[in-house]
Short mmCIF file of C-alpha atoms in Angstrom, two decimals:
data_model
loop_
_atom_site.label_atom_id
_atom_site.label_comp_id
_atom_site.label_asym_id
_atom_site.label_seq_id
_atom_site.Cartn_x
_atom_site.Cartn_y
_atom_site.Cartn_z
CA MET O 23 198.40 67.51 248.86
CA ASN O 24 199.06 66.27 245.34
CA ARG O 25 197.77 62.83 246.15
CA ALA O 26 194.50 64.11 247.56
CA TRP O 27 194.11 66.36 244.55
CA VAL O 28 194.71 63.57 242.03
CA THR O 29 192.48 61.18 243.95
CA ILE O 30 189.53 63.56 243.94
CA PHE O 31 190.09 64.38 240.29
CA LYS O 32 190.28 60.72 239.24
CA ARG O 33 187.33 59.79 241.41
CA ASP O 34 185.10 62.48 239.88
CA ILE O 35 186.05 61.45 236.35
CA LEU O 36 185.42 57.80 237.20
CA LEU O 37 182.04 58.58 238.76
CA ALA O 38 181.05 60.52 235.67
CA LEU O 39 182.14 57.69 233.38
CA ARG O 40 180.04 55.27 235.40
CA ARG O 41 177.03 57.49 234.90
CA ARG O 42 177.44 58.25 231.24
CA SER O 43 173.85 59.35 230.75
CA ASP O 44 174.59 62.50 232.80
CA VAL O 45 177.28 63.52 230.33
CA ALA O 46 175.08 62.62 227.39
CA THR O 47 172.19 64.75 228.69
CA THR O 48 174.35 67.88 228.68
CA LEU O 49 175.53 67.14 225.17
CA PHE O 50 172.08 66.38 223.79
CA PHE O 51 170.69 69.49 225.42
CA PHE O 52 173.34 71.54 223.64
CA LEU O 53 172.53 69.79 220.36
CA ILE O 54 168.76 70.24 220.69
CA VAL O 55 168.88 73.90 221.74
CA ALA O 56 171.21 74.68 218.84
CA SER O 57 168.94 72.82 216.42
CA LEU O 58 165.81 74.67 217.53
CA PHE O 59 167.00 78.05 216.31
CA PRO O 60 167.10 77.23 212.58
CA LEU O 61 163.61 75.75 212.93
CA GLY O 62 162.36 78.96 214.47
CA ILE O 63 164.24 81.41 212.30
CA GLY O 64 164.41 79.76 208.90
CA PRO O 65 167.04 77.89 206.90
CA GLU O 66 168.77 80.79 205.08
CA PRO O 67 172.54 80.26 205.46
CA ALA O 68 173.30 84.00 205.53
CA VAL O 69 170.97 84.59 208.51
CA LEU O 70 172.13 81.45 210.28
CA SER O 71 175.82 82.21 209.99
CA SER O 72 175.25 85.75 211.30
CA ILE O 73 173.44 84.50 214.43
CA ALA O 74 175.64 81.42 214.87
CA PRO O 75 178.24 82.87 217.28
CA GLY O 76 175.61 84.11 219.71
CA VAL O 77 173.34 81.09 219.46
CA LEU O 78 176.12 78.54 219.86
CA TRP O 79 177.62 80.40 222.79
CA VAL O 80 174.27 80.82 224.54
CA ALA O 81 173.54 77.11 223.98
CA ALA O 82 176.94 76.19 225.43
CA LEU O 83 176.28 78.51 228.40
CA LEU O 84 172.91 76.90 229.14
CA ALA O 85 174.22 73.36 228.69
CA GLY O 86 177.08 74.06 231.08
CA MET O 87 174.67 75.58 233.59
CA LEU O 88 172.37 72.54 233.56
CA SER O 89 175.12 70.28 234.80
CA LEU O 90 176.24 72.67 237.57
CA THR O 91 173.78 71.44 240.18
CA ARG O 92 175.44 68.02 240.01
CA MET O 93 178.89 69.38 240.81
CA PHE O 94 178.63 69.05 244.60
CA ALA O 95 175.16 67.53 245.07
CA SER O 96 176.09 63.85 245.30
CA ASP O 97 179.10 64.58 247.54
CA PHE O 98 176.83 66.67 249.73
CA SER O 99 174.21 63.96 250.08
CA ASP O 100 176.60 61.09 250.80
CA GLY O 101 178.75 63.08 253.21
CA SER O 102 182.04 62.99 251.32
CA LEU O 103 181.88 66.77 250.95
CA GLU O 104 182.16 67.12 254.72
CA GLN O 105 185.28 64.97 254.62
CA MET O 106 186.76 67.37 252.07
CA LEU O 107 185.90 70.33 254.30
CA ILE O 108 187.69 68.88 257.31
CA ALA O 109 190.60 67.52 255.28
CA PRO O 110 194.04 69.00 256.03
CA GLN O 111 194.49 69.94 252.37
CA PRO O 112 193.42 73.48 251.41
CA LEU O 113 189.81 73.41 250.27
CA PRO O 114 190.25 75.79 247.28
CA MET O 115 192.74 73.33 245.75
CA LEU O 116 190.30 70.45 246.15
CA VAL O 117 187.62 72.64 244.60
CA ILE O 118 189.89 73.17 241.58
CA ALA O 119 190.21 69.39 241.20
CA LYS O 120 186.44 68.99 241.23
CA VAL O 121 185.89 71.89 238.84
CA LEU O 122 188.50 70.56 236.43
CA ALA O 123 186.88 67.14 236.45
CA HIS O 124 183.49 68.75 235.89
CA TRP O 125 184.87 70.76 232.98
CA ILE O 126 186.42 67.70 231.33
CA VAL O 127 183.17 65.80 231.68
CA CYS O 128 180.67 68.55 230.81
CA GLY O 129 182.61 71.35 229.15
CA LEU O 130 185.07 69.63 226.87
CA PRO O 131 182.49 67.48 225.00
CA VAL O 132 180.53 70.65 224.19
CA VAL O 133 183.73 72.27 222.88
CA LEU O 134 184.39 69.26 220.66
CA LEU O 135 180.83 69.04 219.41
CA ALA O 136 180.51 72.76 218.66
CA PRO O 137 182.28 72.77 215.24
CA MET O 138 179.86 70.12 213.99
CA ILE O 139 176.91 72.35 214.87
CA GLY O 140 178.84 75.30 213.47
CA LEU O 141 178.83 73.51 210.12
CA GLN O 142 175.05 73.32 210.28
CA TYR O 143 175.04 77.06 210.74
CA ALA O 144 177.17 77.53 207.61
CA LEU O 145 180.13 78.95 209.51
CA PRO O 146 183.31 79.23 207.42
CA ASN O 147 186.32 77.15 208.43
CA ASP O 148 188.37 79.86 210.12
CA ALA O 149 185.34 80.93 212.14
CA LEU O 150 184.89 77.30 213.23
CA LEU O 151 188.46 77.26 214.46
CA VAL O 152 187.92 80.48 216.40
CA LEU O 153 184.68 79.04 217.82
CA VAL O 154 186.55 76.03 219.20
CA LEU O 155 189.35 78.21 220.53
CA SER O 156 186.96 80.65 222.20
CA LEU O 157 184.99 77.82 223.80
CA LEU O 158 188.21 76.18 224.94
CA LEU O 159 189.34 79.41 226.59
CA GLY O 160 185.94 80.48 227.90
CA THR O 161 184.22 77.34 229.22
CA PRO O 162 186.69 76.85 232.11
CA ALA O 163 185.59 80.26 233.41
CA LEU O 164 181.96 79.09 233.17
CA SER O 165 182.72 76.02 235.29
CA LEU O 166 184.75 78.04 237.80
CA ILE O 167 182.11 80.76 238.27
CA GLY O 168 179.34 78.18 238.13
CA ALA O 169 180.98 76.34 241.02
CA ILE O 170 180.29 79.38 243.26
CA GLY O 171 176.61 79.22 242.34
CA ALA O 172 176.52 75.45 242.78
CA ALA O 173 178.10 75.74 246.23
CA LEU O 174 175.77 78.56 247.31
CA THR O 175 172.60 76.72 246.28
CA LEU O 176 173.62 73.41 247.83
CA GLY O 177 170.64 71.88 249.58
CA VAL O 178 168.39 74.84 248.80
CA ARG O 179 164.80 74.57 247.60
CA GLY O 180 164.54 74.82 243.81
CA SER O 181 168.28 75.10 243.38
CA GLY O 182 168.12 74.37 239.64
CA LEU O 183 166.26 77.57 238.80
CA LEU O 184 167.96 79.61 241.47
CA ILE O 185 171.40 78.78 240.10
CA ALA O 186 170.38 80.20 236.72
CA LEU O 187 169.40 83.47 238.36
CA LEU O 188 172.68 83.67 240.27
CA VAL O 189 175.12 82.53 237.64
CA LEU O 190 173.84 83.75 234.28
CA PRO O 191 174.42 87.47 234.96
CA LEU O 192 178.00 86.63 235.93
CA TYR O 193 178.45 84.73 232.65
CA ILE O 194 177.78 87.81 230.53
CA PRO O 195 181.44 88.88 230.00
CA VAL O 196 182.34 85.37 228.80
CA LEU O 197 179.40 85.37 226.39
CA ILE O 198 180.29 88.80 225.04
CA PHE O 199 183.95 88.02 224.37
CA GLY O 200 183.34 84.43 223.23
CA ALA O 201 180.64 85.26 220.70
CA GLY O 202 182.55 88.45 219.86
CA ALA O 203 185.65 86.48 218.88
CA VAL O 204 183.70 84.33 216.41
CA ALA O 205 181.84 87.32 215.01
CA ALA O 206 185.10 89.23 214.59
CA SER O 207 186.67 86.44 212.57
CA GLN O 208 183.49 86.25 210.45
CA HIS O 209 183.85 89.92 209.63
CA GLY O 210 187.47 89.47 208.66
CA MET O 211 188.85 91.06 211.83
CA SER O 212 191.38 89.52 214.14
CA PRO O 213 189.74 87.68 217.06
CA GLU O 214 192.93 88.03 219.07
CA ALA O 215 191.71 90.82 221.36
CA HIS O 216 188.56 88.91 222.27
CA LEU O 217 190.45 85.67 222.84
CA SER O 218 193.03 87.39 225.04
CA LEU O 219 190.30 88.96 227.16
CA LEU O 220 188.56 85.60 227.39
CA ALA O 221 191.76 83.93 228.56
CA ALA O 222 192.34 86.76 231.04
CA PHE O 223 188.85 86.30 232.44
CA SER O 224 189.38 82.55 232.78
CA LEU O 225 192.69 83.07 234.59
CA LEU O 226 191.15 85.67 236.88
CA SER O 227 188.34 83.29 237.78
CA LEU O 228 190.86 80.51 238.32
CA VAL O 229 192.54 82.69 240.93
CA LEU O 230 189.43 84.06 242.66
CA ALA O 231 186.56 81.61 242.15
CA PRO O 232 187.98 78.61 244.08
CA PHE O 233 188.26 80.75 247.23
CA ALA O 234 184.71 81.99 246.86
CA THR O 235 183.52 78.44 246.18
CA ALA O 236 185.33 77.14 249.24
CA ALA O 237 183.77 79.85 251.41
CA ALA O 238 180.35 79.08 249.93
CA LEU O 239 180.77 75.36 250.63
CA ARG O 240 181.62 76.09 254.25
CA ILE O 241 178.50 78.25 254.55
CA SER O 242 176.26 75.66 252.91
CA VAL O 243 177.51 72.66 254.86
CA GLU O 244 177.90 74.14 258.35
CA MET J 25 187.47 109.87 275.25
CA ASN J 26 186.32 106.33 275.44
CA ILE J 27 183.64 105.50 272.90
CA ASN J 28 182.04 102.10 272.76
CA TRP J 29 181.87 101.60 268.99
CA PHE J 30 179.91 98.40 269.33
CA LYS J 31 177.15 99.82 271.50
CA TYR J 32 174.68 99.97 268.62
CA SER J 33 175.85 96.80 266.94
CA SER J 34 173.29 94.65 268.71
CA PRO J 35 169.69 94.65 267.51
CA GLN J 36 168.44 95.34 271.03
CA THR J 37 170.13 98.75 271.24
CA PHE J 38 169.88 99.58 267.56
CA TYR J 39 166.12 99.05 267.36
CA PRO J 40 165.14 102.13 269.40
CA LEU J 41 167.94 104.19 267.81
CA ALA J 42 166.68 103.31 264.33
CA GLY J 43 163.18 104.22 265.44
CA ARG J 44 164.39 107.65 266.56
CA MET J 45 166.33 108.22 263.33
CA ILE J 46 163.57 107.31 260.87
CA PRO J 47 161.48 110.53 261.22
CA TRP J 48 164.58 112.72 260.68
CA PHE J 49 165.55 110.99 257.47
CA ALA J 50 161.95 110.77 256.29
CA TRP J 51 161.47 114.52 256.82
CA ALA J 52 164.78 115.29 255.15
CA ALA J 53 163.74 113.15 252.18
CA SER J 54 160.40 114.97 251.87
CA ILE J 55 161.94 118.44 252.16
CA PHE J 56 164.68 117.71 249.64
CA ALA J 57 162.14 116.13 247.29
CA VAL J 58 159.76 119.13 247.46
CA ILE J 59 162.55 121.65 246.79
CA GLY J 60 164.16 119.41 244.20
CA LEU J 61 160.90 118.82 242.31
CA TYR J 62 160.07 122.52 242.43
CA ILE J 63 163.44 123.41 240.93
CA SER J 64 163.25 120.68 238.32
CA PHE J 65 159.73 121.53 237.14
CA PHE J 66 159.50 125.32 237.55
CA ILE J 67 162.97 126.86 237.77
CA ALA J 68 165.20 124.71 235.55
CA PRO J 69 165.00 126.08 231.98
CA THR J 70 163.54 124.12 229.08
CA ASP J 71 166.21 122.30 227.14
CA PHE J 72 166.49 123.82 223.67
CA GLN J 73 167.09 120.42 222.02
CA GLN J 74 165.06 118.05 224.11
CA GLY J 75 162.13 120.31 225.08
CA GLU J 76 160.20 119.59 228.28
CA ALA J 77 160.59 115.83 228.07
CA TYR J 78 164.11 116.05 229.39
CA ARG J 79 162.74 116.75 232.88
CA ILE J 80 162.44 113.02 233.49
CA ILE J 81 166.18 113.01 234.13
CA PHE J 82 165.57 114.66 237.51
CA VAL J 83 164.14 111.35 238.61
CA HIS J 84 166.06 109.11 236.25
CA VAL J 85 169.65 110.12 236.95
CA PRO J 86 169.37 110.15 240.78
CA ALA J 87 167.62 106.77 240.63
CA ALA J 88 170.43 105.35 238.50
CA TRP J 89 173.04 106.80 240.86
CA MET J 90 171.28 105.33 243.89
CA SER J 91 170.86 101.92 242.22
CA MET J 92 174.64 101.58 241.86
CA PHE J 93 175.47 103.25 245.16
CA ILE J 94 173.08 101.03 247.14
CA TYR J 95 174.66 97.91 245.67
CA MET J 96 178.08 99.08 246.87
CA VAL J 97 176.73 99.93 250.34
CA MET J 98 174.92 96.59 250.48
CA ALA J 99 178.10 94.74 249.57
CA GLY J 100 179.97 96.78 252.18
CA TRP J 101 177.49 95.73 254.90
CA ALA J 102 177.67 92.17 253.61
CA ALA J 103 181.47 92.15 253.84
CA LEU J 104 181.29 93.60 257.35
CA GLY J 105 178.77 90.98 258.40
CA LEU J 106 180.82 88.18 256.90
CA SER J 107 184.14 89.28 258.37
CA LEU J 108 182.88 90.12 261.86
CA ASN J 109 180.31 87.33 261.83
CA ALA J 110 177.81 89.91 263.08
CA ARG J 111 174.06 89.91 262.76
CA LEU J 112 173.20 93.56 262.27
CA PRO J 113 175.30 94.28 259.14
CA ALA J 114 173.79 91.26 257.41
CA MET J 115 170.32 92.51 258.31
CA MET J 116 171.20 95.92 256.88
CA ALA J 117 172.32 94.30 253.62
CA GLN J 118 169.07 92.39 253.46
CA ALA J 119 167.08 95.55 254.18
CA LEU J 120 168.84 97.55 251.45
CA ALA J 121 168.39 95.04 248.62
CA PRO J 122 164.69 95.66 247.79
CA THR J 123 165.19 99.44 247.75
CA GLY J 124 168.16 99.03 245.43
CA ALA J 125 166.17 96.80 243.12
CA ILE J 126 163.30 99.32 243.08
CA PHE J 127 165.64 102.19 242.17
CA THR J 128 167.18 100.06 239.40
CA LEU J 129 163.72 99.34 238.04
CA LEU J 130 162.79 103.03 238.37
CA ALA J 131 165.92 104.03 236.45
CA LEU J 132 165.10 101.53 233.69
CA VAL J 133 161.44 102.58 233.40
CA THR J 134 162.11 106.33 233.48
CA GLY J 135 164.95 105.74 231.04
CA SER J 136 162.59 104.15 228.57
CA PHE J 137 160.11 107.05 229.05
CA TRP J 138 162.95 109.36 228.14
CA GLY J 139 164.17 107.14 225.31
CA LYS J 140 160.83 107.04 223.48
CA PRO J 141 160.69 110.78 222.58
CA MET J 142 164.51 111.18 222.30
CA TRP J 143 165.62 108.02 220.52
CA GLY J 144 162.25 106.95 219.13
CA ALA J 145 162.47 103.60 220.90
CA TRP J 146 161.45 102.34 224.33
CA TRP J 147 164.57 100.25 224.57
CA VAL J 148 168.01 100.53 223.01
CA TRP J 149 170.83 98.08 223.67
CA ASP J 150 173.02 100.88 224.88
CA ALA J 151 175.87 99.98 227.20
CA ARG J 152 174.46 101.96 230.12
CA LEU J 153 170.98 100.51 229.79
CA THR J 154 172.29 97.00 229.47
CA SER J 155 174.52 97.20 232.51
CA GLU J 156 171.66 98.71 234.52
CA LEU J 157 169.52 95.73 233.46
CA ILE J 158 172.25 93.33 234.57
CA LEU J 159 172.43 95.18 237.90
CA LEU J 160 168.72 94.45 238.32
CA PHE J 161 169.46 90.76 237.70
CA LEU J 162 172.18 90.86 240.37
CA TYR J 163 169.74 92.38 242.89
CA LEU J 164 167.10 89.79 242.02
CA GLY J 165 169.62 86.97 242.42
CA PHE J 166 170.60 88.29 245.88
CA ILE J 167 166.97 88.57 247.00
CA ALA J 168 166.06 85.17 245.54
CA LEU J 169 168.99 83.43 247.21
CA GLN J 170 168.27 84.98 250.60
CA SER J 171 164.58 84.16 250.49
CA SER J 172 165.09 80.55 249.45
CA ILE J 173 167.36 79.64 252.38
CA ASP J 174 165.32 79.02 255.50
CA ASP J 175 168.03 79.39 258.15
CA PRO J 176 168.49 83.19 258.44
CA ARG J 177 172.17 83.05 259.50
CA LYS J 178 173.00 80.82 256.55
CA ALA J 179 170.96 83.03 254.23
CA ASP J 180 172.92 86.04 255.49
CA LYS J 181 176.27 84.49 254.77
CA ALA J 182 175.32 83.04 251.40
CA GLY J 183 173.81 86.36 250.34
CA ALA J 184 176.87 88.25 251.56
CA LEU J 185 179.18 86.04 249.54
CA LEU J 186 177.01 86.49 246.45
CA ALA J 187 177.00 90.28 246.92
CA LEU J 188 180.82 90.28 247.13
CA VAL J 189 181.14 88.12 244.01
CA GLY J 190 178.77 90.54 242.31
CA VAL J 191 180.84 93.56 243.36
CA VAL J 192 183.98 92.03 241.84
CA ASN J 193 182.04 91.34 238.66
CA VAL J 194 180.22 94.67 238.31
CA PRO J 195 183.18 96.57 236.78
CA ILE J 196 184.04 93.62 234.51
CA ILE J 197 180.45 93.40 233.31
CA TYR J 198 180.24 97.16 232.84
CA PHE J 199 183.35 97.34 230.67
CA SER J 200 182.58 94.20 228.71
CA VAL J 201 179.12 95.55 227.87
CA LYS J 202 180.69 98.86 226.91
CA TRP J 203 183.14 97.18 224.54
CA TRP J 204 180.43 94.91 223.20
CA ASN J 205 178.34 97.89 222.25
CA THR J 206 181.15 99.93 220.71
CA LEU J 207 182.28 96.90 218.72
CA HIS J 208 178.83 96.47 217.26
CA GLN J 209 177.78 100.04 216.61
CA GLY J 210 178.51 103.55 217.70
CA SER J 211 176.72 104.74 220.80
CA THR J 212 173.45 106.42 219.81
CA ILE J 213 173.75 109.22 222.29
CA SER J 214 176.61 109.81 224.64
CA MET J 215 176.25 111.72 227.85
CA GLY J 216 179.70 113.21 227.39
CA ALA J 217 178.64 114.96 224.22
CA ALA J 218 175.51 116.45 225.75
CA PRO J 219 175.54 120.23 226.12
CA LYS J 220 176.88 121.50 229.40
CA MET J 221 174.29 121.52 232.09
CA VAL J 222 172.85 124.72 233.55
CA THR J 223 173.54 125.16 237.25
CA THR J 224 169.86 124.99 238.20
CA MET J 225 169.52 121.68 236.38
CA LEU J 226 172.47 120.28 238.26
CA LEU J 227 171.09 121.66 241.52
CA GLY J 228 167.72 120.02 240.92
CA MET J 229 169.40 116.74 240.17
CA LEU J 230 171.59 116.88 243.26
CA LEU J 231 168.63 117.75 245.50
CA MET J 232 166.66 114.84 244.09
CA ALA J 233 169.65 112.56 244.65
CA LEU J 234 169.81 113.75 248.28
CA ALA J 235 166.07 113.13 248.64
CA PHE J 236 166.46 109.60 247.29
CA TRP J 237 169.42 109.02 249.58
CA MET J 238 167.51 110.10 252.69
CA TYR J 239 164.50 108.07 251.55
CA THR J 240 166.73 105.01 251.19
CA ILE J 241 168.08 105.40 254.72
CA ALA J 242 164.61 105.88 256.19
CA VAL J 243 163.11 102.93 254.35
CA ALA J 244 166.09 100.66 255.03
CA LEU J 245 165.86 101.48 258.74
CA MET J 246 162.15 100.70 258.76
CA ARG J 247 162.78 97.43 257.01
CA VAL J 248 165.68 96.49 259.26
CA ARG J 249 163.45 97.08 262.29
CA CYS J 250 160.94 94.59 260.90
CA ILE J 251 163.71 92.09 260.17
CA MET J 252 165.06 92.49 263.72
CA LEU J 253 161.67 91.87 265.29
CA GLU J 254 161.05 88.88 263.08
CA ARG J 255 164.40 87.23 263.72
CA GLU J 256 164.66 88.02 267.42
CA ARG J 257 161.04 87.19 268.16
CA ALA J 258 162.09 84.68 270.81
CA SER J 259 164.19 87.18 272.75
CA ASP J 260 163.19 89.18 275.80
CA TRP J 261 163.65 92.63 274.36
CA VAL J 262 161.18 91.94 271.56
CA LYS J 263 158.66 90.73 274.13
CA GLU J 264 159.18 93.90 276.18
CA GLN J 265 158.81 95.95 273.00
CA ALA J 266 155.59 94.18 272.14
CA LEU J 267 154.25 94.63 275.68
CA SER J 268 155.11 98.33 275.79
CA VAL J 269 153.44 98.93 272.43
CA GLY J 270 150.47 96.92 273.58
CA GLY J 271 150.28 98.93 276.79
CA ASN J 272 150.07 102.23 274.93
CA THR J 273 147.01 101.35 272.94
#
């Protein structure tokens, strides 16, 4: 069990490292979307720092969503996904390995890049810290829930747009608590409640989403 | 007594049953709607704060109730279809989705008609409005997923799974939106603080809700009959059906 898990995890990381441009696209998308808002709204620091939590979180949400279609697509096309489905190891555990690898490749870089963009939005230091913390706690939930959408739209016409329609409504709680945590610390309130709820949501999706993803994979591949 | 619970679980036997049931529910919907509309427009008193414009709630509130209720029923059918691996429940879920989406849209549109004179704005980011909007997105996602998968059995299962994921998320979304709104600003108007409703108002609303309910059943049955014919077009009973209809004309 452990060996299969580690193998899949390592393999997915290795595959991503061999195709670095995929990782870079997600990151550049995040960077570009976040840079468009000041151009559209104007350079006043007061305005920018008040919209920063929402804008950065929405940009992170969209960047994470872009990379979702790749989560199972290559495994589906080369047949290794079928091997995972018939493997003796429980499929939800293997799904967790794949989702974790996806998060490290696509989610973590966004988390690390976010404070830099936060500086451009004139966020104060403690708000930057909360931004990183909230993204760190919230983005795993995005990958876990996104995996359900990715599995459901496997091999479907126009899956890229469809996945947005399926997954974005489910992302709303993460967006609310993530951006809420940053906004709370900006207003001098404690972000603890928001962060706790965010962590709770991530844990809940860690428990439930792999089972839904596994069921969706079985439906899509049958 | 020995009842065969699964007698009507096959499209072949359910098709004529649905056909017999549709007129009953359609008539019930019309009768309830006529009485309900009469009460809401002529008997229910004018609200002393909101004037005549409040009467939109006789359509708005039942539509909002139905939009949430239909999603639950749809997810229930979807779960049944997924767990029993049966065709008919999945078809029912598919047949209910458009009606649910229409009621959600109706609730949003009538809500903005009510909001303009009461709040002075067509749209307010109130918790209830926002979660109703998200419900519309969930319906649209379900319909979009089902229509983009060509194999109907696969579309059924994928849609069912999405509906179940949605049902788990609906309360989380509802409460997160509620907290989001209260953290930002106080609610502009709360239903709890509204003056107590007169009995005739409540009666009108309940009758309209019943009318919408019966309408939903009638329309869902009509739609499920179409879906059955379309999916089972290669089977004998559909051919017999087509021949018998053809023979009558």
